[in-house]
Each structure stands twice: as C-alpha cells, then as structure tokens.
PDB file of C-alpha atoms in Angstrom:
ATOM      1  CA  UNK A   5    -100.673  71.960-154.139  1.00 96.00           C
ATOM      2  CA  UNK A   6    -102.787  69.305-155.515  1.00 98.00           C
ATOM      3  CA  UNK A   7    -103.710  69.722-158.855  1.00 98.00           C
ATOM      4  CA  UNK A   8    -107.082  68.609-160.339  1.00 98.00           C
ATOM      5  CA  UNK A   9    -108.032  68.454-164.244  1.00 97.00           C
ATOM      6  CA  UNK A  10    -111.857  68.079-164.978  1.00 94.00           C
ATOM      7  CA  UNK A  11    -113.034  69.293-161.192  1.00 96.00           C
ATOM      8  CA  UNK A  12    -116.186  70.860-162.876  1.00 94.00           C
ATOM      9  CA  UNK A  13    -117.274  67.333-163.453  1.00 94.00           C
ATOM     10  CA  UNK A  14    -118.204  64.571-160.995  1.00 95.00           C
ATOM     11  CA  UNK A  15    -115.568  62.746-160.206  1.00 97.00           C
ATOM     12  CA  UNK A  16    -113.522  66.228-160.397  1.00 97.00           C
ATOM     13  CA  UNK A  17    -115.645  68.045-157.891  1.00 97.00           C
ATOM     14  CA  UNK A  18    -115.268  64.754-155.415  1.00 98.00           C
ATOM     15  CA  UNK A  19    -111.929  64.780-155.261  1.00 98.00           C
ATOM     16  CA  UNK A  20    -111.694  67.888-154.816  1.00 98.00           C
ATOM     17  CA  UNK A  21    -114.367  68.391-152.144  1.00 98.00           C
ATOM     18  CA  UNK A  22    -112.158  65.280-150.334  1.00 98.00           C
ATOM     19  CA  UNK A  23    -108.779  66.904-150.529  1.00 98.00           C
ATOM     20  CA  UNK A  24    -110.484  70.432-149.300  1.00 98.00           C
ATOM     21  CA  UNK A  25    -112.150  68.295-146.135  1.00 97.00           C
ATOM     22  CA  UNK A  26    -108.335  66.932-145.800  1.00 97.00           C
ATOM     23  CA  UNK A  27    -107.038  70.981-145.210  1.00 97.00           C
ATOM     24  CA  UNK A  28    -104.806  70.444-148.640  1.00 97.00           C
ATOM     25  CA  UNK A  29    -104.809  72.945-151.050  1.00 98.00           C
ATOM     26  CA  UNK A  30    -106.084  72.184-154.451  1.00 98.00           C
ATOM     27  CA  UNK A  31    -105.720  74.237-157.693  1.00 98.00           C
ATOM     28  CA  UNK A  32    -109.387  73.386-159.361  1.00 97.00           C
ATOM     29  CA  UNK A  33    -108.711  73.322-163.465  1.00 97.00           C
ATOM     30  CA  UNK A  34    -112.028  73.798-165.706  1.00 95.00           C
ATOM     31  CA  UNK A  35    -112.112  74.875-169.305  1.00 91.00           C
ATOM     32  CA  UNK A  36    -114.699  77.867-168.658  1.00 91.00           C
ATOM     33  CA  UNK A  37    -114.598  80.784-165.746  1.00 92.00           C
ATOM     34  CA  UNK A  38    -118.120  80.440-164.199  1.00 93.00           C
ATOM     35  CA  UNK A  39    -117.571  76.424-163.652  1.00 94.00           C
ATOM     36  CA  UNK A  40    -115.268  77.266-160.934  1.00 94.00           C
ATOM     37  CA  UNK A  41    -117.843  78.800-158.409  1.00 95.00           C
ATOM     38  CA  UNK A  42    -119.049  75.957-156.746  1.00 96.00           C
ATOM     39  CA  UNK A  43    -115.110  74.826-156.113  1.00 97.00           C
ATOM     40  CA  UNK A  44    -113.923  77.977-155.247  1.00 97.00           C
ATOM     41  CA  UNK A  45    -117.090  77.777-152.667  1.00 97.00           C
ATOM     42  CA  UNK A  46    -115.395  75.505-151.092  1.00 97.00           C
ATOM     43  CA  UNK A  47    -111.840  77.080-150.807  1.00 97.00           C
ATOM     44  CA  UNK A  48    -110.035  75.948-154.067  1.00 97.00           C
ATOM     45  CA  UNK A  49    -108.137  77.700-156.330  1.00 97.00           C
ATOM     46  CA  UNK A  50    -109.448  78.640-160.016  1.00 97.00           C
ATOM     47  CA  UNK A  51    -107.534  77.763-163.089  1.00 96.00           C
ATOM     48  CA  UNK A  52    -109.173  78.470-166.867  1.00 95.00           C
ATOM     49  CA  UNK A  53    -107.012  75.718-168.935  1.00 94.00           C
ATOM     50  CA  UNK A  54    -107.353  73.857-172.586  1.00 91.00           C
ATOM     51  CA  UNK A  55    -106.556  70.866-172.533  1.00 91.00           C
ATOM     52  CA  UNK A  56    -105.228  71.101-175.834  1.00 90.00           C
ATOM     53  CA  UNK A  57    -103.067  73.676-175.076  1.00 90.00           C
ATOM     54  CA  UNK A  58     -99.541  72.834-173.440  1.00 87.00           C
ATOM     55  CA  UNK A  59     -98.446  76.195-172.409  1.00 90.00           C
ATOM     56  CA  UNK A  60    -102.128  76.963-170.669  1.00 92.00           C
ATOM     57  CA  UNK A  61    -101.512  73.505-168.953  1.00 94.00           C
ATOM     58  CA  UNK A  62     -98.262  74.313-167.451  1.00 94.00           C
ATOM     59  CA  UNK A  63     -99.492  77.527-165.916  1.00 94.00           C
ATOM     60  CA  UNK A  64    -101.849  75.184-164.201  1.00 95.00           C
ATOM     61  CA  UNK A  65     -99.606  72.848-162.877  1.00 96.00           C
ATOM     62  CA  UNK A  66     -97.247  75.306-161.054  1.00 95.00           C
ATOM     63  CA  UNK A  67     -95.467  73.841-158.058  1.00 95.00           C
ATOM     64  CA  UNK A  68     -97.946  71.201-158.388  1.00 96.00           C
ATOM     65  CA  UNK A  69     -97.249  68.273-155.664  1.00 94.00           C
ATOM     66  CA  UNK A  70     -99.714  65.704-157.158  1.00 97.00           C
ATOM     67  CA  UNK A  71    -102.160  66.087-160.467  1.00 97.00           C
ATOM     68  CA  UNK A  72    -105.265  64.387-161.119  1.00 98.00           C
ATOM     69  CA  UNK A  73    -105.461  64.057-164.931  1.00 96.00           C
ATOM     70  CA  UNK A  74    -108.318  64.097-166.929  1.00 92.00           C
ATOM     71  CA  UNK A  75    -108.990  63.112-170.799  1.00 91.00           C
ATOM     72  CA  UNK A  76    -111.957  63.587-171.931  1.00 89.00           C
ATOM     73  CA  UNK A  77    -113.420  61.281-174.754  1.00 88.00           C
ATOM     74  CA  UNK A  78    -114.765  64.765-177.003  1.00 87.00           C
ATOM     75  CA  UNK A  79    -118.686  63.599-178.006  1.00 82.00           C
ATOM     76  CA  UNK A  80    -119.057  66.346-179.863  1.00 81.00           C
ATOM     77  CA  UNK A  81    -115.804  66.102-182.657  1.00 87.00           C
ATOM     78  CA  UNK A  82    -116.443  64.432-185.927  1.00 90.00           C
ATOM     79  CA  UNK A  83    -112.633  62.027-184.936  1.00 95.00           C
ATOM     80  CA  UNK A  84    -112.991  62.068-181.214  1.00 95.00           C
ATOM     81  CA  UNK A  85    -110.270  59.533-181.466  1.00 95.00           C
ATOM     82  CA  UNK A  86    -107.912  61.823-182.941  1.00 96.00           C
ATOM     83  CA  UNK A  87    -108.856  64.667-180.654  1.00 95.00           C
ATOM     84  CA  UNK A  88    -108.783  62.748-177.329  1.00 96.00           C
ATOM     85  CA  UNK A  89    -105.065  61.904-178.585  1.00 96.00           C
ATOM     86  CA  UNK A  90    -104.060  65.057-179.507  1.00 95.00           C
ATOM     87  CA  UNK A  91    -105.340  66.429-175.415  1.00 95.00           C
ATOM     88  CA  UNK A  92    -103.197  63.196-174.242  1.00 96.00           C
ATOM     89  CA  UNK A  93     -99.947  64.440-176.376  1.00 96.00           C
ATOM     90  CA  UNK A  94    -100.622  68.175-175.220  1.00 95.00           C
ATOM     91  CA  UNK A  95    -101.170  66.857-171.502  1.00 95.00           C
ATOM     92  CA  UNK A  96     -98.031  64.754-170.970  1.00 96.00           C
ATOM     93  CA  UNK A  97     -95.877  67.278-172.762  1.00 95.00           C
ATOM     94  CA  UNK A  98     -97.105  69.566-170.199  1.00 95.00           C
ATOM     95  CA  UNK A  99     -97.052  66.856-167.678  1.00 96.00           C
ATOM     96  CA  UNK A 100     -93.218  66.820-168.849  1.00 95.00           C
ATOM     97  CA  UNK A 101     -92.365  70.138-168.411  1.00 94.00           C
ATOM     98  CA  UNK A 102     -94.294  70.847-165.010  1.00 95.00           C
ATOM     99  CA  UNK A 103     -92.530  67.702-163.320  1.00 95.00           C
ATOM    100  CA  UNK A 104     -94.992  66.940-160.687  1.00 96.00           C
ATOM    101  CA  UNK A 105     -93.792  64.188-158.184  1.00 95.00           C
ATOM    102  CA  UNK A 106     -96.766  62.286-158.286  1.00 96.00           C
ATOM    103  CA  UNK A 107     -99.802  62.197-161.317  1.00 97.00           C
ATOM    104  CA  UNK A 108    -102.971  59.926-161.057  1.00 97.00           C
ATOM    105  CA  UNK A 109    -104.560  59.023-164.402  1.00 98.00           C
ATOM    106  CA  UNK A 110    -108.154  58.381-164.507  1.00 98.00           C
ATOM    107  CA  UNK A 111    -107.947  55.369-166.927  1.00 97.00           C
ATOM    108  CA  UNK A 112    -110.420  52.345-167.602  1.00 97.00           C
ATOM    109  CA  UNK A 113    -111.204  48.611-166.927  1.00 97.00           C
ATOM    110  CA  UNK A 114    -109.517  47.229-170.502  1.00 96.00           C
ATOM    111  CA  UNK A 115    -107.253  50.315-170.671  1.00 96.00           C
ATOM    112  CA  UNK A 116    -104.396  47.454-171.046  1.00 96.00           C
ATOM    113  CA  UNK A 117    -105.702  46.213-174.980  1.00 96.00           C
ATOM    114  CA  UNK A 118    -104.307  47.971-177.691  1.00 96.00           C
ATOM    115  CA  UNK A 119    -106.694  47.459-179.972  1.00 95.00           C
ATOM    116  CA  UNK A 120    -110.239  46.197-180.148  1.00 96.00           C
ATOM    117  CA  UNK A 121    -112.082  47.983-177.492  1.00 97.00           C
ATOM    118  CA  UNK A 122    -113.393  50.961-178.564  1.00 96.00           C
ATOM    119  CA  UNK A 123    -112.998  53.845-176.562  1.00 95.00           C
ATOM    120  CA  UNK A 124    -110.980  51.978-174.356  1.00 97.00           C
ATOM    121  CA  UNK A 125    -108.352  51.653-176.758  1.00 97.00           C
ATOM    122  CA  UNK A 126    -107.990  55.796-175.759  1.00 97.00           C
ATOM    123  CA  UNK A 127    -107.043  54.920-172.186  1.00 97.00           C
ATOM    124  CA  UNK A 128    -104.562  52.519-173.636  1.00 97.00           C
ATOM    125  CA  UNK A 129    -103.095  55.391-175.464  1.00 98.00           C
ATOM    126  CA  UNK A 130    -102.861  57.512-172.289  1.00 97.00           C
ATOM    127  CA  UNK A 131    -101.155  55.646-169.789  1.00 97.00           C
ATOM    128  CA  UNK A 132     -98.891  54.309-172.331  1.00 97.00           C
ATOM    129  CA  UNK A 133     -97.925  57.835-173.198  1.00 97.00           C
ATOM    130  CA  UNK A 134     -97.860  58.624-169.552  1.00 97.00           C
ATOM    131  CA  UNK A 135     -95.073  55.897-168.950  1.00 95.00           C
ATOM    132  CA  UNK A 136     -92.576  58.212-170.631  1.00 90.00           C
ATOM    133  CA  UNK A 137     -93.004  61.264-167.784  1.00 94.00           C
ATOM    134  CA  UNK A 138     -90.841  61.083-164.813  1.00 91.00           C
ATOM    135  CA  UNK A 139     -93.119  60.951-161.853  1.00 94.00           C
ATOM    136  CA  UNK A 140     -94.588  58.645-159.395  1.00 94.00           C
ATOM    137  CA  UNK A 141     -97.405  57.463-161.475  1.00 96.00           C
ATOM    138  CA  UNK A 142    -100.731  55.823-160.639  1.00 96.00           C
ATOM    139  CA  UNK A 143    -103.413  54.699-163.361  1.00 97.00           C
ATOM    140  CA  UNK A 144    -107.400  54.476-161.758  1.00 97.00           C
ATOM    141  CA  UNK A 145    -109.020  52.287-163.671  1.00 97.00           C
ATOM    142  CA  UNK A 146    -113.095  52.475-163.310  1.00 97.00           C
ATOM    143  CA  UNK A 147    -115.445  50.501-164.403  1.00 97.00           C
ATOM    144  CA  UNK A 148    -118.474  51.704-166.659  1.00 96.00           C
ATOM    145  CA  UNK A 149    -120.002  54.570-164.476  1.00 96.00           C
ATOM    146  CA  UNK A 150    -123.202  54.383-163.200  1.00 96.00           C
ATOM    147  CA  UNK A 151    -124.663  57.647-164.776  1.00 93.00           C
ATOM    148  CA  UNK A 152    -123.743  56.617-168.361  1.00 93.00           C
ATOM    149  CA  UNK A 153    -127.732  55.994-167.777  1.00 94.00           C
ATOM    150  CA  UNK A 154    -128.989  59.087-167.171  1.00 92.00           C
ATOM    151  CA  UNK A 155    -128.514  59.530-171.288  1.00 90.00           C
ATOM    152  CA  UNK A 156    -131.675  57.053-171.807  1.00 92.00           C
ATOM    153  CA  UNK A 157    -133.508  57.853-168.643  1.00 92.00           C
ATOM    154  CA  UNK A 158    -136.247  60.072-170.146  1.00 91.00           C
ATOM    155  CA  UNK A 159    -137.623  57.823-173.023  1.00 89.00           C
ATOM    156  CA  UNK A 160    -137.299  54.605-170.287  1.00 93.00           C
ATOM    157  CA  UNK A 161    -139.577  56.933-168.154  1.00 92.00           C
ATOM    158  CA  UNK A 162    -141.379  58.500-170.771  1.00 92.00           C
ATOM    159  CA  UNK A 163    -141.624  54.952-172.789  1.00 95.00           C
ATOM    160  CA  UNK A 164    -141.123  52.287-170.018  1.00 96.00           C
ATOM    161  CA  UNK A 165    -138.744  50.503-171.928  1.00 97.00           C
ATOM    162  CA  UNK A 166    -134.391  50.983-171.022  1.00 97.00           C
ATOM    163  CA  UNK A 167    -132.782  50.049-173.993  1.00 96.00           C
ATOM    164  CA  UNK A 168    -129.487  48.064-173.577  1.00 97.00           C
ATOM    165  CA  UNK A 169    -126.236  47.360-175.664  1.00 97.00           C
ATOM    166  CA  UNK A 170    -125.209  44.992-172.985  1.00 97.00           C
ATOM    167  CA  UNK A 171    -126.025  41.422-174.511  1.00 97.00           C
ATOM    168  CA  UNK A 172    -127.698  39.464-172.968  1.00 97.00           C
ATOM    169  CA  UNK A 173    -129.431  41.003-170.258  1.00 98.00           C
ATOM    170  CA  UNK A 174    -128.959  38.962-167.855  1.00 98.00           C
ATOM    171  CA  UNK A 175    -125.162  39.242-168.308  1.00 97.00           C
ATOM    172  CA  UNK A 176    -123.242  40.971-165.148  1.00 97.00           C
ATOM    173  CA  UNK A 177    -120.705  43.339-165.537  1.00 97.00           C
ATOM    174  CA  UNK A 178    -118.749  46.275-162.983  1.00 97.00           C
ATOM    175  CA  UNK A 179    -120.019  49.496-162.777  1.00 97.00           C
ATOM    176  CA  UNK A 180    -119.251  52.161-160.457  1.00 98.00           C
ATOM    177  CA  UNK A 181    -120.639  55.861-159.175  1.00 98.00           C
ATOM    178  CA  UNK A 182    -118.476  58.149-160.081  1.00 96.00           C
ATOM    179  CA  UNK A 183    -118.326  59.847-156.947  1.00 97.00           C
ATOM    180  CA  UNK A 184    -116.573  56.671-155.691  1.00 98.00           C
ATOM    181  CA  UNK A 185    -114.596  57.177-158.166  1.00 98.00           C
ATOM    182  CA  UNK A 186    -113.224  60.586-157.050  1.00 98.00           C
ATOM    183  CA  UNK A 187    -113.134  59.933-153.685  1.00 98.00           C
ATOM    184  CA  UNK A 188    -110.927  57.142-153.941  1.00 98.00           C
ATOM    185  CA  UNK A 189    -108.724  58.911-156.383  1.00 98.00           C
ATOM    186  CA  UNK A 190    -108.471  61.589-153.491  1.00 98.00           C
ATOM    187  CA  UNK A 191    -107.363  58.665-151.501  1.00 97.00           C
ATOM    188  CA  UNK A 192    -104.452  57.916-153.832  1.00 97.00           C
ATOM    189  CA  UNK A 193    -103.698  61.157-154.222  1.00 97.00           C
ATOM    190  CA  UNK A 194    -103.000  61.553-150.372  1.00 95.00           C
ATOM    191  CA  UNK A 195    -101.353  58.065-150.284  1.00 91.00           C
ATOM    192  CA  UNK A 196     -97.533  58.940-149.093  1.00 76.00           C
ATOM    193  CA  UNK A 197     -97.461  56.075-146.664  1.00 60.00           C
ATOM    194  CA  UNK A 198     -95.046  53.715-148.328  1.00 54.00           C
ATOM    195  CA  UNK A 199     -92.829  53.777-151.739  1.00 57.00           C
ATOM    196  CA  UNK A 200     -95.373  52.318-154.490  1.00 66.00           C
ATOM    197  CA  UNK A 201     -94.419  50.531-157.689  1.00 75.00           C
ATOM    198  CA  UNK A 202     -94.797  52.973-160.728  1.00 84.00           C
ATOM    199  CA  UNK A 203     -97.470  52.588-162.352  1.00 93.00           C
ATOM    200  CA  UNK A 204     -99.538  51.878-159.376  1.00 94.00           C
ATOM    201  CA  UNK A 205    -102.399  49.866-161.143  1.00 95.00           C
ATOM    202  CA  UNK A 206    -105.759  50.314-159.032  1.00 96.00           C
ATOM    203  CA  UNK A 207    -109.215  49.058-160.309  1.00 97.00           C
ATOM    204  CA  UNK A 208    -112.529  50.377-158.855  1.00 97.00           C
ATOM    205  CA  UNK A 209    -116.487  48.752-159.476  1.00 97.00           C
ATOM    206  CA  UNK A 210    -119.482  48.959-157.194  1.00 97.00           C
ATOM    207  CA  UNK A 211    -119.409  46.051-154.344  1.00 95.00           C
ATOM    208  CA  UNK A 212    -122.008  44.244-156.257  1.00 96.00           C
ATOM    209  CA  UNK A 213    -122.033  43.619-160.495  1.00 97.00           C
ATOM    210  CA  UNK A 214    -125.415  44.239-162.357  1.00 98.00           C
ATOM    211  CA  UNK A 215    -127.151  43.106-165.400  1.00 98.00           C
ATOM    212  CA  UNK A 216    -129.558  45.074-167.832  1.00 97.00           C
ATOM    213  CA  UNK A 217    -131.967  43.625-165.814  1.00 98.00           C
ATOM    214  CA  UNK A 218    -131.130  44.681-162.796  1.00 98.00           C
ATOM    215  CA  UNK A 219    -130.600  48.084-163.732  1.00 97.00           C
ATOM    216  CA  UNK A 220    -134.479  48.178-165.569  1.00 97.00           C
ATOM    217  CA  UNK A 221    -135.659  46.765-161.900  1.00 97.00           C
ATOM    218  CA  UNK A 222    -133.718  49.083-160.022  1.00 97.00           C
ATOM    219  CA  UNK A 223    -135.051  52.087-162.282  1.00 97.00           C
ATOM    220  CA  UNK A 224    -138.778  51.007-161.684  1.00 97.00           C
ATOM    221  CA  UNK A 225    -138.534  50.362-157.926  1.00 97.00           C
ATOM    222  CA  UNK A 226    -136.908  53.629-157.816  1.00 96.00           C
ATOM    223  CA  UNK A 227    -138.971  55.820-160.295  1.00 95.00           C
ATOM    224  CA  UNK A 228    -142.277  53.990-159.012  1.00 95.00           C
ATOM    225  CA  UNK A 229    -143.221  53.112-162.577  1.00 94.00           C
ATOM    226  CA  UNK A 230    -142.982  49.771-165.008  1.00 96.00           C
ATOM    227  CA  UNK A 231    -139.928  49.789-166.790  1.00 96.00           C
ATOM    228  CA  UNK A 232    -138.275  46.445-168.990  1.00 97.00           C
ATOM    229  CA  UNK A 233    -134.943  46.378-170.342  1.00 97.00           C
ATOM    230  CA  UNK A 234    -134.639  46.192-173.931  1.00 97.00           C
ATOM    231  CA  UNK A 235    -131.658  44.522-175.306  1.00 97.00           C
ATOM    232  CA  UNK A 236    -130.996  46.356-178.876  1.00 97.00           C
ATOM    233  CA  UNK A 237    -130.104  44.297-181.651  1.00 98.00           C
ATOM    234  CA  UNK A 238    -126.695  44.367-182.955  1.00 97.00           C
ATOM    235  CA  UNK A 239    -127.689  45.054-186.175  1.00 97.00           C
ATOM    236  CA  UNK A 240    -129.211  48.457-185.219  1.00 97.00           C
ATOM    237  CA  UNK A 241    -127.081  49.709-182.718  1.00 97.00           C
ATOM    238  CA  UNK A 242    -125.444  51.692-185.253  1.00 97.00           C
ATOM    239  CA  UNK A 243    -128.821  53.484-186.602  1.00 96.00           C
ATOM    240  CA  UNK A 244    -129.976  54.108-182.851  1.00 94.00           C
ATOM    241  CA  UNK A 245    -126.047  55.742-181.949  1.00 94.00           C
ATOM    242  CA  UNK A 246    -126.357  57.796-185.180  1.00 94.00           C
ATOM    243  CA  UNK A 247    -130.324  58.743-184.148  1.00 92.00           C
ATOM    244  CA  UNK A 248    -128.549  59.670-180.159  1.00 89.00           C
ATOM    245  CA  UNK A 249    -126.245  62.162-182.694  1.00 90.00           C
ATOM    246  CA  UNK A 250    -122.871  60.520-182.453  1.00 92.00           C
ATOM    247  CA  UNK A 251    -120.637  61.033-185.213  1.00 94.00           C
ATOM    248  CA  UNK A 252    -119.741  57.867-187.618  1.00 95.00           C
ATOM    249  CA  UNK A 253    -116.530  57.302-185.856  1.00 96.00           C
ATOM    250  CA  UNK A 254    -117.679  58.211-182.325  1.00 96.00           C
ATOM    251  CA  UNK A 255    -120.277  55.236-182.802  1.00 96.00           C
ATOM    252  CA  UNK A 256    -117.533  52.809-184.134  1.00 97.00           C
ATOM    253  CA  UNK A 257    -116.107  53.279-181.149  1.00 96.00           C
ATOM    254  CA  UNK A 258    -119.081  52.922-178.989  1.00 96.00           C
ATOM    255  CA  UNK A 259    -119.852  49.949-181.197  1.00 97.00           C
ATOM    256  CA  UNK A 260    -116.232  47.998-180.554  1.00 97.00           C
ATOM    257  CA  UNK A 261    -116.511  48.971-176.995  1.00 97.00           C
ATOM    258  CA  UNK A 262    -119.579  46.926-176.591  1.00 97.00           C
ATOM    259  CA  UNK A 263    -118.590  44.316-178.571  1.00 98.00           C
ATOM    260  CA  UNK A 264    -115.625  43.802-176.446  1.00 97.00           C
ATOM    261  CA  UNK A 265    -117.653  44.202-173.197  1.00 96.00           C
ATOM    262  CA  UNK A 266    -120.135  41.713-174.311  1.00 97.00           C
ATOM    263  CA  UNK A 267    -117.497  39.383-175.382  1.00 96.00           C
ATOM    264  CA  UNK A 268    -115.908  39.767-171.990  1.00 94.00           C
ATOM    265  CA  UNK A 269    -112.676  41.260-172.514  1.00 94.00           C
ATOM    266  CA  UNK A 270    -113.565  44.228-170.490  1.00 95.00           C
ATOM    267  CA  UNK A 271    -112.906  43.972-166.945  1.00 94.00           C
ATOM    268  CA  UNK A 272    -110.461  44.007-164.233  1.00 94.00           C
ATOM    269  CA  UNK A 273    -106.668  43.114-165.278  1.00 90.00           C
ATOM    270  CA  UNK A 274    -106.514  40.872-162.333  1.00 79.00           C
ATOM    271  CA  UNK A 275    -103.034  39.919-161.963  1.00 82.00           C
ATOM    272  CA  UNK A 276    -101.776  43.661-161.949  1.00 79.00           C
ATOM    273  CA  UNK A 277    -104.129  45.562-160.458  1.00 75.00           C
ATOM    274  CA  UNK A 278    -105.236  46.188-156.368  1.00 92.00           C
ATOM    275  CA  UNK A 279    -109.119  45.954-156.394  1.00 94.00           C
ATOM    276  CA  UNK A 280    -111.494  48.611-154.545  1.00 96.00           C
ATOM    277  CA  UNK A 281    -115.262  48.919-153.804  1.00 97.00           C
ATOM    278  CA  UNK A 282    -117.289  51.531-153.848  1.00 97.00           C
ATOM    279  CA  UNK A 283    -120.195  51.958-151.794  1.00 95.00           C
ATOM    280  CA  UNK A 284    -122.587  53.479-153.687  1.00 97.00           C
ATOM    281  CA  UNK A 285    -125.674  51.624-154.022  1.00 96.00           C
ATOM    282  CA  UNK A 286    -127.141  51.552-157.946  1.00 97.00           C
ATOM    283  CA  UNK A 287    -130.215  52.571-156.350  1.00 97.00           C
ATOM    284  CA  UNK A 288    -128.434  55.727-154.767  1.00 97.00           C
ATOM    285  CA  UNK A 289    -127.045  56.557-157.926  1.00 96.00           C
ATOM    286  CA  UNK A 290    -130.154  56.221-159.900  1.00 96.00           C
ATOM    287  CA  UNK A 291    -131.975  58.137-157.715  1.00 96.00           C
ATOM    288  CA  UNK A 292    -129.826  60.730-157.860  1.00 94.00           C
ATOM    289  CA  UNK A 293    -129.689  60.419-161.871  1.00 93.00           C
ATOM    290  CA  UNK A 294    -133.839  60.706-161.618  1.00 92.00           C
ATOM    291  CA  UNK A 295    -133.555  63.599-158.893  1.00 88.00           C
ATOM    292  CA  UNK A 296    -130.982  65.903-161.794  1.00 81.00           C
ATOM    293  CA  UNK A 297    -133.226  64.470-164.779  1.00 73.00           C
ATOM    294  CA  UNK A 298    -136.604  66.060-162.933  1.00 71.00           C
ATOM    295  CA  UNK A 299    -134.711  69.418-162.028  1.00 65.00           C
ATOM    296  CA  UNK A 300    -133.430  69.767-165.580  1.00 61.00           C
ATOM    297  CA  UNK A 301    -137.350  69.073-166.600  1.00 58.00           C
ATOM    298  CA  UNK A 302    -138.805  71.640-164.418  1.00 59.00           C
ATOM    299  CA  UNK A 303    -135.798  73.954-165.378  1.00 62.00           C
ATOM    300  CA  UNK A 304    -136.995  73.932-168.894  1.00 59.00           C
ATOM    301  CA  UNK A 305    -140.525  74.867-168.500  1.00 60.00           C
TER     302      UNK A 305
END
C-alpha cells in the first residue's frame, strides 16, 4: 500500500494518479471527506486524517509499504511556525509507530540551513526530525513552484503590472510545476531497484531558470495582454504581505525567505543531492494558472 499525505492537493493528486496508472494501490489521505472523490475516481482508497493528530495518522498508515509525507506551511495560523512544527512532531511520532519501510519527504531547495531562511527553516526542521525514524528515507527537495503565481495573477491582469519580491528582476532562480513534482516523487516512491543511501537527497527545478522578467513576459504572451514586472521595494514588502492578510509572523517568514533567495543561499545543495528536470514549460503552467483563475471568475458570477 502506498500511502499519500496531502493527495487533495497538486502534487498529492499526481502522485497518486502515477502510482494508480502503475496498478499499485494507494491509500489517498485528505483532511475533509468530499476531497477524496476525484481520487477515489480513480481507484484509491479514502482516508479522513489530521495531521495534528498522531493516533488519526496511524490509522492511515496501516500496513503502509511507502508514505509520501506532507507538511503543510498553515497560512491561515497567527505562529504558522509553531503549528507546522507541532504537524512535523505529530507526523514522525506517527511515522514511528506505523514503521513504514520506506517514507519520501516533500522538503525544499535550502531545507539544509538552520536558520535564516524563512519558511525554509520548516523543512530544515522536518527532515531533521525525520532522521530519527527507522525507515528507508528520501527527502524531495523542490524548488519554488510555479503556481506560487497564481496568488498575484488577477491584479497583474486586472492592473498589468506582476509585482515581484525577487530582486532584481533580472535575477534567475529554479522553479518547478508542481505536477513534476509529484510525478517524480511517484518515481521515488516506486524506486526498489538498488539499496539507496538514507536520506536519499533528490533536488527537482524546471529544465530552464527564470527571472521576474521572464515570468511578466511569459504571463503577457500567454494572457494576450501588456504586463511588466514590478520589483517591490524592500522597505514595503512587509505592508504589501500584511495588505495579502498574512499574519506578522507568517510575513517574517516570507520576508527572510526572500531575503535569503535574493541573497542566493537558496538553491540546490549540490554536493549531496541527485538533480532532476521537470518538463513543464512556465508557459504550460501559467496557462494552466490563467485557465483555473478564469473558471474561478466565471464560478463567482
């Protein structure tokens, strides 16, 4: 049975639709009842778990041969720092208990710093916490996904203008669909050729790095309308994250994580890690992003 936390979401629901196409059986885990449909469409099995909750968690990992583990950063809690740790500590004490042979951990380019990234920092916390569980363990770590956009794709439509925390704009850095993402963590998952070290360190990022730029070009070939990045100044990226309705310490986060990105600590840990491509174009992906943001517009007349 191959276990998969998050499969409502989409990297979840890729791996998932992967392992199904593969004849495996996979248990589908989503916090709420009437997310599984769509998976169970496609021959999974339903789980209702919390994260937070150890005992629901072990229920869902029964005679589980490989989990997919997901930790969500929590937008909505006033210490999503504090939260996302406390699902981490409930997870791997289930994790514990369960004794799967094999759990992939979908982790993050920087997810080796300890401090001074943000977020990323979070995914630190995980796989070092995961370290202590005895089980064949890989960490997939992605770059920033590619829908991250679809959050300011109405006013750059509406307005024209994408605004940017990457500084400058010109400045490359990996991104990745996360549909790549899922189907190569399917790939792992299925992966019993040959003994692998523990942790098995795997990065993933689109064939091809981007800029700010790029993206605003991309958008406007795509959308058929003018649209300019905007880089936003560092002095009010805390004013606009507070505007978006993050919490103060959610945008602290978000506000370290770009520093560090635009600094250049954030990206692949070369030495350790095997490198993989997806091959989603950003195009694809943004066209896709523009196809869910017009549905969701029509929906809502």
């Amino acid at each position: 049975m191959f276990v998969i936390f998050g499969a409502a979401g989409p990297v979840g629901r890729m791996s998932a639709t992967v392992l199904r196409r593969a004849g495996r059986e996979v248990r589908a885990v989503v916090r709420h009842v009437e997310q599984g449909a769509p998976l169970a469409a496609i021959g999974c099995e339903i789980a209702v778990a919390d994260l937070n909750d150890a005992a629901s968690l072990v229920r869902a990992l029964d005679d589980a041969h490989a989990v997919q583990m997901l930790c969500p950063v929590p937008r909505a809690h006033d210490d999503p720092a504090a939260a996302m740790r406390q699902t981490i500590d409930a997870s791997v004490a289930a994790l514990r208990a369960a004794r799967p042979p094999h759990v992939l951990a979908l982790s993050d380019y920087g997810a080796e710093h300890p401090h001074g990234t943000g977020i990323t920092t979070l995914f630190h916390y995980l796989e070092t916490q995961l370290r202590g569980i005895d089980a064949q363990l890989t960490f997939l770590r992605a770059a920033e996904h590619m829908h991250k956009w679809a959050r300011v794709l109405p006013m750059a439509l509406a307005k024209g203008v994408l605004p940017s925390l990457h500084h400058p704009l010109d400045k490359l850095f990996p991104t990745v669909a996360a549909e790549d993402v899922g189907s190569l963590a399917a790939e792992l998952l299925l992966d019993d050729s040959r003994a692998q070290a523990s942790p098995r360190v795997v990065s993933v990022e689109s064939d091809r790095r981007v800029s700010a730029l790029d993206v605003a070009r991309t958008l406007a070939e795509v959308a058929g309308r003018p649209v300019v990045a905007h880089e936003v100044p560092r002095d009010e990226w805390t004013v606009v994250l507070r505007h978006a309705g993050l919490g103060e310490l959610h945008t602290r986060l978000i506000v370290d994580l770009y520093d560090a990105h635009n600094a250049g600590r954030i990206d692949v840990e070369a030495h350790v890690s095997e490198r993989r491509f997806g091959a989603t174009s950003l195009a694809q992906a943004l066209a896709a992003l523009l196809t869910r943001v017009s549905d969701a517009a029509a929906n809502a007349r």
